[in-house]
């Protein structure tokens, strides 16, 4: 079974509008972390935001916020006021606890976001 | 602080050859993880090194190996290259094994 599911292969958004990228996850581990990364066409993965499973509040980093719904196992990324430079591939990733998962991120398939002027 | 650096950035090899990729982590980071990214399989975890010890390994054949040096720099080696090894290889560093990972620009490997 997929541990991280991103159901939107591609999305368009108008410049200056907000956009939500979906991510659902599957784990039985009570301790886990959720991450969002941005990958421009150059290939480098850029860290955007992190949410821990025990965090009570949704994480925010500038124009990025993470809509964390633990019961539904979803961790959607919200980008406010989209900019042309936001056009990229976005990956949701999870880190589970336990020694067998040390240093390991599990990634979804990604969502390609295109911002229209 | 300088980011994660990877060398070389691009590499072309032929089947059967071997290749070594290098990764220099952010200063002070002791954990280095490696990932393979392909269009078909997406991003897959290869292995993680911490303090010169491999602490975790993904589901890859033994042709894929790595090591870490005392300055936390890491190398990964792929022997007997196959066409399917063509991929973007990303390394990521973090302060500890459970901290946020910061990625390098990647090495694009093409096997002909």
PDB file of N, CA and C in Angstrom, chain B residues 17-59:
ATOM      1  N   UNK B  17      30.327  -0.364 -16.354  1.00  0.00           N
ATOM      2  CA  UNK B  17      31.287   0.475 -15.639  1.00  0.00           C
ATOM      3  C   UNK B  17      30.818   0.693 -14.205  1.00  0.00           C
ATOM      4  N   UNK B  18      31.685   1.327 -13.424  1.00  0.00           N
ATOM      5  CA  UNK B  18      31.288   1.706 -12.077  1.00  0.00           C
ATOM      6  C   UNK B  18      31.403   3.222 -11.936  1.00  0.00           C
ATOM      7  N   UNK B  19      30.722   3.750 -10.925  1.00  0.00           N
ATOM      8  CA  UNK B  19      30.709   5.191 -10.745  1.00  0.00           C
ATOM      9  C   UNK B  19      30.731   5.523  -9.256  1.00  0.00           C
ATOM     10  N   UNK B  20      31.365   6.629  -8.928  1.00  0.00           N
ATOM     11  CA  UNK B  20      31.395   7.117  -7.545  1.00  0.00           C
ATOM     12  C   UNK B  20      30.877   8.544  -7.515  1.00  0.00           C
ATOM     13  N   UNK B  21      29.907   8.764  -6.667  1.00  0.00           N
ATOM     14  CA  UNK B  21      29.321  10.095  -6.491  1.00  0.00           C
ATOM     15  C   UNK B  21      29.689  10.612  -5.112  1.00  0.00           C
ATOM     16  N   UNK B  22      29.867  11.942  -5.020  1.00  0.00           N
ATOM     17  CA  UNK B  22      30.305  12.524  -3.763  1.00  0.00           C
ATOM     18  C   UNK B  22      29.289  13.521  -3.228  1.00  0.00           C
ATOM     19  N   UNK B  23      29.216  13.612  -1.918  1.00  0.00           N
ATOM     20  CA  UNK B  23      28.277  14.518  -1.259  1.00  0.00           C
ATOM     21  C   UNK B  23      28.955  15.151  -0.056  1.00  0.00           C
ATOM     22  N   UNK B  24      28.951  16.485  -0.017  1.00  0.00           N
ATOM     23  CA  UNK B  24      29.475  17.200   1.154  1.00  0.00           C
ATOM     24  C   UNK B  24      28.308  17.834   1.895  1.00  0.00           C
ATOM     25  N   UNK B  25      28.079  17.445   3.140  1.00  0.00           N
ATOM     26  CA  UNK B  25      26.905  17.936   3.868  1.00  0.00           C
ATOM     27  C   UNK B  25      27.102  19.363   4.377  1.00  0.00           C
ATOM     28  N   UNK B  26      26.020  19.922   4.871  1.00  0.00           N
ATOM     29  CA  UNK B  26      26.087  21.225   5.530  1.00  0.00           C
ATOM     30  C   UNK B  26      26.992  21.081   6.748  1.00  0.00           C
ATOM     31  N   UNK B  27      27.788  22.100   7.003  1.00  0.00           N
ATOM     32  CA  UNK B  27      28.712  22.055   8.121  1.00  0.00           C
ATOM     33  C   UNK B  27      27.971  21.775   9.429  1.00  0.00           C
ATOM     34  N   UNK B  28      28.455  20.783  10.160  1.00  0.00           N
ATOM     35  CA  UNK B  28      27.833  20.420  11.427  1.00  0.00           C
ATOM     36  C   UNK B  28      26.829  19.284  11.316  1.00  0.00           C
ATOM     37  N   UNK B  29      26.395  18.984  10.126  1.00  0.00           N
ATOM     38  CA  UNK B  29      25.466  17.870   9.928  1.00  0.00           C
ATOM     39  C   UNK B  29      26.240  16.560   9.901  1.00  0.00           C
ATOM     40  N   UNK B  30      25.720  15.580  10.620  1.00  0.00           N
ATOM     41  CA  UNK B  30      26.423  14.300  10.711  1.00  0.00           C
ATOM     42  C   UNK B  30      25.699  13.163   9.992  1.00  0.00           C
ATOM     43  N   UNK B  31      24.464  13.418   9.599  1.00  0.00           N
ATOM     44  CA  UNK B  31      23.701  12.376   8.906  1.00  0.00           C
ATOM     45  C   UNK B  31      23.616  12.708   7.422  1.00  0.00           C
ATOM     46  N   UNK B  32      23.889  11.726   6.608  1.00  0.00           N
ATOM     47  CA  UNK B  32      23.761  11.871   5.152  1.00  0.00           C
ATOM     48  C   UNK B  32      22.915  10.724   4.632  1.00  0.00           C
ATOM     49  N   UNK B  33      21.867  11.073   3.905  1.00  0.00           N
ATOM     50  CA  UNK B  33      21.006  10.071   3.270  1.00  0.00           C
ATOM     51  C   UNK B  33      21.096  10.227   1.760  1.00  0.00           C
ATOM     52  N   UNK B  34      20.962   9.128   1.057  1.00  0.00           N
ATOM     53  CA  UNK B  34      21.010   9.120  -0.406  1.00  0.00           C
ATOM     54  C   UNK B  34      19.684   8.612  -0.954  1.00  0.00           C
ATOM     55  N   UNK B  35      19.262   9.223  -2.075  1.00  0.00           N
ATOM     56  CA  UNK B  35      18.022   8.839  -2.738  1.00  0.00           C
ATOM     57  C   UNK B  35      18.261   8.730  -4.244  1.00  0.00           C
ATOM     58  N   UNK B  36      17.497   7.838  -4.858  1.00  0.00           N
ATOM     59  CA  UNK B  36      17.487   7.712  -6.311  1.00  0.00           C
ATOM     60  C   UNK B  36      16.140   8.204  -6.811  1.00  0.00           C
ATOM     61  N   UNK B  37      16.156   9.042  -7.834  1.00  0.00           N
ATOM     62  CA  UNK B  37      14.894   9.533  -8.405  1.00  0.00           C
ATOM     63  C   UNK B  37      14.819   9.175  -9.875  1.00  0.00           C
ATOM     64  N   UNK B  38      13.796   8.441 -10.235  1.00  0.00           N
ATOM     65  CA  UNK B  38      13.537   8.084 -11.627  1.00  0.00           C
ATOM     66  C   UNK B  38      12.090   8.403 -11.954  1.00  0.00           C
ATOM     67  N   UNK B  39      11.783   8.619 -13.245  1.00  0.00           N
ATOM     68  CA  UNK B  39      10.390   8.915 -13.616  1.00  0.00           C
ATOM     69  C   UNK B  39       9.442   7.766 -13.263  1.00  0.00           C
ATOM     70  N   UNK B  40       9.927   6.553 -13.354  1.00  0.00           N
ATOM     71  CA  UNK B  40       9.043   5.415 -13.115  1.00  0.00           C
ATOM     72  C   UNK B  40       8.835   5.072 -11.651  1.00  0.00           C
ATOM     73  N   UNK B  41       9.903   5.118 -10.876  1.00  0.00           N
ATOM     74  CA  UNK B  41       9.844   4.709  -9.472  1.00  0.00           C
ATOM     75  C   UNK B  41       9.772   5.867  -8.495  1.00  0.00           C
ATOM     76  N   UNK B  42       9.955   7.072  -8.972  1.00  0.00           N
ATOM     77  CA  UNK B  42       9.923   8.214  -8.072  1.00  0.00           C
ATOM     78  C   UNK B  42      11.184   8.284  -7.219  1.00  0.00           C
ATOM     79  N   UNK B  43      11.030   8.817  -6.016  1.00  0.00           N
ATOM     80  CA  UNK B  43      12.147   8.977  -5.089  1.00  0.00           C
ATOM     81  C   UNK B  43      12.221   7.784  -4.161  1.00  0.00           C
ATOM     82  N   UNK B  44      13.368   7.120  -4.166  1.00  0.00           N
ATOM     83  CA  UNK B  44      13.544   5.942  -3.326  1.00  0.00           C
ATOM     84  C   UNK B  44      14.791   6.089  -2.479  1.00  0.00           C
ATOM     85  N   UNK B  45      14.666   5.701  -1.233  1.00  0.00           N
ATOM     86  CA  UNK B  45      15.752   5.779  -0.266  1.00  0.00           C
ATOM     87  C   UNK B  45      16.786   4.699  -0.535  1.00  0.00           C
ATOM     88  N   UNK B  46      18.044   5.123  -0.584  1.00  0.00           N
ATOM     89  CA  UNK B  46      19.138   4.176  -0.797  1.00  0.00           C
ATOM     90  C   UNK B  46      19.777   3.757   0.519  1.00  0.00           C
ATOM     91  N   UNK B  47      20.326   4.700   1.246  1.00  0.00           N
ATOM     92  CA  UNK B  47      20.929   4.416   2.559  1.00  0.00           C
ATOM     93  C   UNK B  47      21.194   5.702   3.316  1.00  0.00           C
ATOM     94  N   UNK B  48      21.471   5.527   4.615  1.00  0.00           N
ATOM     95  CA  UNK B  48      21.803   6.631   5.485  1.00  0.00           C
ATOM     96  C   UNK B  48      23.071   6.323   6.256  1.00  0.00           C
ATOM     97  N   UNK B  49      23.912   7.333   6.367  1.00  0.00           N
ATOM     98  CA  UNK B  49      25.147   7.221   7.143  1.00  0.00           C
ATOM     99  C   UNK B  49      25.137   8.260   8.250  1.00  0.00           C
ATOM    100  N   UNK B  50      25.649   7.835   9.398  1.00  0.00           N
ATOM    101  CA  UNK B  50      25.767   8.731  10.548  1.00  0.00           C
ATOM    102  C   UNK B  50      27.047   8.365  11.262  1.00  0.00           C
ATOM    103  N   UNK B  51      27.896   9.348  11.450  1.00  0.00           N
ATOM    104  CA  UNK B  51      29.177   9.114  12.123  1.00  0.00           C
ATOM    105  C   UNK B  51      29.909   7.919  11.539  1.00  0.00           C
ATOM    106  N   UNK B  52      30.021   7.909  10.226  1.00  0.00           N
ATOM    107  CA  UNK B  52      30.796   6.912   9.458  1.00  0.00           C
ATOM    108  C   UNK B  52      30.179   5.519   9.467  1.00  0.00           C
ATOM    109  N   UNK B  53      28.968   5.387   9.988  1.00  0.00           N
ATOM    110  CA  UNK B  53      28.314   4.078  10.059  1.00  0.00           C
ATOM    111  C   UNK B  53      27.038   4.080   9.228  1.00  0.00           C
ATOM    112  N   UNK B  54      26.852   3.031   8.454  1.00  0.00           N
ATOM    113  CA  UNK B  54      25.591   2.904   7.732  1.00  0.00           C
ATOM    114  C   UNK B  54      24.523   2.472   8.730  1.00  0.00           C
ATOM    115  N   UNK B  55      23.507   3.290   8.894  1.00  0.00           N
ATOM    116  CA  UNK B  55      22.493   2.984   9.889  1.00  0.00           C
ATOM    117  C   UNK B  55      21.206   2.447   9.271  1.00  0.00           C
ATOM    118  N   UNK B  56      21.048   2.656   7.985  1.00  0.00           N
ATOM    119  CA  UNK B  56      19.842   2.159   7.349  1.00  0.00           C
ATOM    120  C   UNK B  56      20.119   1.967   5.878  1.00  0.00           C
ATOM    121  N   UNK B  57      19.417   1.009   5.285  1.00  0.00           N
ATOM    122  CA  UNK B  57      19.617   0.712   3.866  1.00  0.00           C
ATOM    123  C   UNK B  57      18.273   0.427   3.248  1.00  0.00           C
ATOM    124  N   UNK B  58      18.076   0.960   2.040  1.00  0.00           N
ATOM    125  CA  UNK B  58      16.853   0.701   1.302  1.00  0.00           C
ATOM    126  C   UNK B  58      16.943  -0.592   0.523  1.00  0.00           C
ATOM    127  N   UNK B  59      15.937  -0.832  -0.266  1.00  0.00           N
ATOM    128  CA  UNK B  59      15.825  -2.088  -0.999  1.00  0.00           C
ATOM    129  C   UNK B  59      16.500  -1.989  -2.366  1.00  0.00           C
TER     130      UNK B  59
END
